[in-house]
mmCIF file of C-alpha atoms in Angstrom:
data_model
loop_
_atom_site.group_PDB
_atom_site.id
_atom_site.type_symbol
_atom_site.label_atom_id
_atom_site.label_comp_id
_atom_site.label_asym_id
_atom_site.label_seq_id
_atom_site.Cartn_x
_atom_site.Cartn_y
_atom_site.Cartn_z
ATOM 1 C CA MET R 1 64.840 83.169 108.813
ATOM 2 C CA SER R 2 61.180 82.547 108.287
ATOM 3 C CA CYS R 3 59.624 81.464 105.007
ATOM 4 C CA ARG R 4 57.783 84.810 104.919
ATOM 5 C CA ASP R 5 61.088 86.684 105.149
ATOM 6 C CA GLU R 6 62.509 84.626 102.284
ATOM 7 C CA GLU R 7 59.438 85.383 100.169
ATOM 8 C CA ASP R 8 59.783 89.108 100.949
ATOM 9 C CA ILE R 9 63.460 88.990 99.967
ATOM 10 C CA GLN R 10 62.683 87.215 96.690
ATOM 11 C CA SER R 11 59.951 89.730 95.865
ATOM 12 C CA GLY R 12 62.288 92.657 96.615
ATOM 13 C CA GLN R 13 60.287 93.945 99.600
ATOM 14 C CA LYS R 14 63.156 93.124 101.951
ATOM 15 C CA SER R 15 66.872 92.683 101.481
ATOM 16 C CA TRP R 16 69.197 90.014 102.784
ATOM 17 C CA PRO R 17 70.499 90.568 106.301
ATOM 18 C CA GLN R 18 73.834 92.377 106.416
ATOM 19 C CA CYS R 19 76.720 89.920 106.881
ATOM 20 C CA GLU R 20 79.224 91.267 109.415
ATOM 21 C CA GLU R 21 81.748 88.438 108.951
ATOM 22 C CA LEU R 22 85.091 88.836 107.199
ATOM 23 C CA SER R 23 84.700 88.204 103.474
ATOM 24 C CA HIS R 24 86.212 85.007 102.065
ATOM 25 C CA THR R 25 87.845 87.094 99.350
ATOM 26 C CA PRO R 26 89.482 90.482 99.902
ATOM 27 C CA TYR R 27 88.626 93.651 98.016
ATOM 28 C CA VAL R 28 91.091 94.121 95.128
ATOM 29 C CA TYR R 29 91.964 97.695 94.186
ATOM 30 C CA PRO R 30 91.561 97.900 90.398
ATOM 31 C CA ASP R 31 94.504 100.253 89.729
ATOM 32 C CA CYS R 32 97.257 98.779 91.897
ATOM 33 C CA ARG R 33 95.909 95.241 92.502
ATOM 34 C CA HIS R 34 96.643 95.477 96.247
ATOM 35 C CA THR R 35 94.087 93.799 98.483
ATOM 36 C CA MET R 36 92.176 94.863 101.572
ATOM 37 C CA ASP R 37 90.382 92.559 104.009
ATOM 38 C CA VAL R 38 86.774 93.693 104.455
ATOM 39 C CA LYS R 39 83.519 92.526 105.935
ATOM 40 C CA CYS R 40 81.302 90.568 103.596
ATOM 41 C CA TYR R 41 78.646 93.271 103.226
ATOM 42 C CA MET R 42 81.313 95.934 102.470
ATOM 43 C CA LEU R 43 82.833 93.842 99.681
ATOM 44 C CA ASN R 44 79.448 93.829 97.971
ATOM 45 C CA GLU R 45 79.070 97.601 98.516
ATOM 46 C CA TYR R 46 82.530 98.361 97.108
ATOM 47 C CA ASN R 47 82.188 96.052 94.100
ATOM 48 C CA ALA R 48 78.763 97.496 93.269
ATOM 49 C CA GLY R 49 80.137 101.038 93.519
ATOM 50 C CA ARG R 50 77.631 101.992 96.215
ATOM 51 C CA SER R 51 80.244 102.978 98.793
ATOM 52 C CA GLN R 52 83.410 105.032 98.659
ATOM 53 C CA VAL R 53 86.380 102.660 98.761
ATOM 54 C CA PRO R 54 89.121 103.821 101.167
ATOM 55 C CA LYS R 55 92.404 104.812 99.557
ATOM 56 C CA CYS R 56 95.055 102.098 99.276
ATOM 57 C CA GLU R 57 97.351 102.497 102.293
ATOM 58 C CA GLN R 58 100.034 99.971 101.232
ATOM 59 C CA MET R 59 103.547 101.424 101.436
ATOM 60 C CA VAL R 60 105.291 101.313 98.055
ATOM 61 C CA ASP R 61 108.484 102.624 96.475
ATOM 62 C CA TYR R 62 108.176 105.845 94.491
ATOM 63 C CA VAL R 63 110.997 107.086 92.274
ATOM 64 C CA PRO R 64 110.547 110.774 91.438
ATOM 65 C CA ILE R 65 112.392 112.709 88.740
ATOM 66 C CA CYS R 66 115.475 113.082 90.978
ATOM 67 C CA GLU R 67 115.713 109.255 91.039
ATOM 68 C CA HIS R 68 115.908 108.949 94.833
ATOM 69 C CA THR R 69 113.640 106.185 96.123
ATOM 70 C CA ALA R 70 111.026 107.132 98.709
ATOM 71 C CA ARG R 71 108.447 105.031 100.584
ATOM 72 C CA VAL R 72 104.952 106.483 100.184
ATOM 73 C CA LYS R 73 101.375 105.250 100.454
ATOM 74 C CA CYS R 74 100.124 103.642 97.263
ATOM 75 C CA TRP R 75 97.299 106.153 96.745
ATOM 76 C CA LEU R 76 99.790 109.008 97.028
ATOM 77 C CA LYS R 77 102.136 107.446 94.460
ATOM 78 C CA GLN R 78 99.213 107.170 92.052
ATOM 79 C CA ALA R 79 98.287 110.817 92.673
ATOM 80 C CA TYR R 80 101.894 111.943 92.033
ATOM 81 C CA GLN R 81 102.005 109.960 88.796
ATOM 82 C CA ARG R 82 98.686 111.445 87.618
ATOM 83 C CA GLY R 83 99.772 114.928 88.644
ATOM 84 C CA SER R 84 96.664 115.279 90.803
ATOM 85 C CA ALA R 85 98.549 115.786 94.066
ATOM 86 C CA ALA R 86 100.951 118.448 95.158
ATOM 87 C CA GLN R 87 104.346 117.860 93.601
ATOM 88 C CA PHE R 88 106.521 115.394 95.476
ATOM 89 C CA VAL R 89 109.300 117.046 97.486
ATOM 90 C CA CYS R 90 112.266 114.742 97.897
ATOM 91 C CA PRO R 91 113.417 114.701 101.542
ATOM 92 C CA VAL R 92 117.007 113.661 100.733
ATOM 93 C CA LYS R 93 119.628 116.212 101.801
ATOM 94 C CA GLN R 94 122.666 116.700 99.590
ATOM 95 C CA ASP R 95 126.072 118.286 100.089
ATOM 96 C CA ILE R 96 126.702 120.764 97.271
ATOM 97 C CA LYS R 97 128.762 123.788 96.354
ATOM 98 C CA LEU R 98 126.601 126.866 95.918
ATOM 99 C CA PRO R 99 126.755 128.089 92.307
ATOM 100 C CA ARG R 100 127.441 131.768 93.019
ATOM 101 C CA CYS R 101 130.129 131.455 95.670
ATOM 102 C CA SER R 102 131.201 127.789 95.723
ATOM 103 C CA HIS R 103 130.653 127.575 99.477
ATOM 104 C CA ALA R 104 129.621 124.163 100.781
ATOM 105 C CA ALA R 105 125.999 123.746 101.808
ATOM 106 C CA LYS R 106 123.555 120.978 102.674
ATOM 107 C CA VAL R 107 120.288 121.475 100.790
ATOM 108 C CA SER R 108 117.211 119.438 99.963
ATOM 109 C CA CYS R 109 117.140 117.577 96.688
ATOM 110 C CA ALA R 110 114.463 119.973 95.370
ATOM 111 C CA GLU R 111 116.638 122.994 96.215
ATOM 112 C CA ASN R 112 119.606 121.345 94.509
ATOM 113 C CA ILE R 113 117.570 120.865 91.334
ATOM 114 C CA GLN R 114 116.648 124.570 91.405
ATOM 115 C CA LEU R 115 120.244 125.603 92.008
ATOM 116 C CA GLN R 116 121.442 123.485 89.083
ATOM 117 C CA SER R 117 119.390 125.696 86.781
ATOM 118 C CA TRP R 118 121.421 128.760 87.884
ATOM 119 C CA GLN R 119 122.417 130.692 84.751
ATOM 120 C CA GLY R 120 124.625 133.330 86.343
ATOM 121 C CA GLY R 121 128.337 133.039 86.800
ATOM 122 C CA GLU R 122 130.452 132.592 89.854
ATOM 123 C CA VAL R 123 130.996 135.730 91.883
ATOM 124 C CA GLN R 124 134.546 136.927 91.386
ATOM 125 C CA ARG R 125 136.619 137.411 94.482
ATOM 126 C CA ALA R 126 137.864 140.946 94.646
ATOM 127 C CA LEU R 127 140.914 142.324 96.361
ATOM 128 C CA VAL R 128 139.990 145.501 98.174
ATOM 129 C CA ILE R 129 142.825 147.979 98.652
ATOM 130 C CA ALA R 130 142.134 150.802 101.019
ATOM 131 C CA SER R 131 143.050 154.204 99.679
ATOM 132 C CA CYS R 132 144.979 156.414 101.929
ATOM 133 C CA VAL R 133 143.306 159.812 102.288
ATOM 134 C CA HIS R 134 145.617 162.095 104.296
#
């Protein structure tokens, strides 16, 4: 770099050349504290708030209201917890007895939660006797 370039940088007429090397320190996501390896110039951009930081892609455990553990991306867990994403649908399948008829069924956890709120009673089995009409 020439002395003239350094003078222009100091006066603000030019900026430092963009460093394309891997940063010595990773970017640290402020909410989850996970880290991401980035190029040196991007670390400065992210820390200064001049560039959109990619969402944290680390896989983490999420425990929804049904208490089954699911592996999801960190940014998605944060969105579920804030309520800013579509509601989490638990993929776990459960063997249950249907509330109206007591037949066995395999349903998703979300469906099971809905069925547990059933307020009606069990359907009574009826004995049908055919009438003889001669």
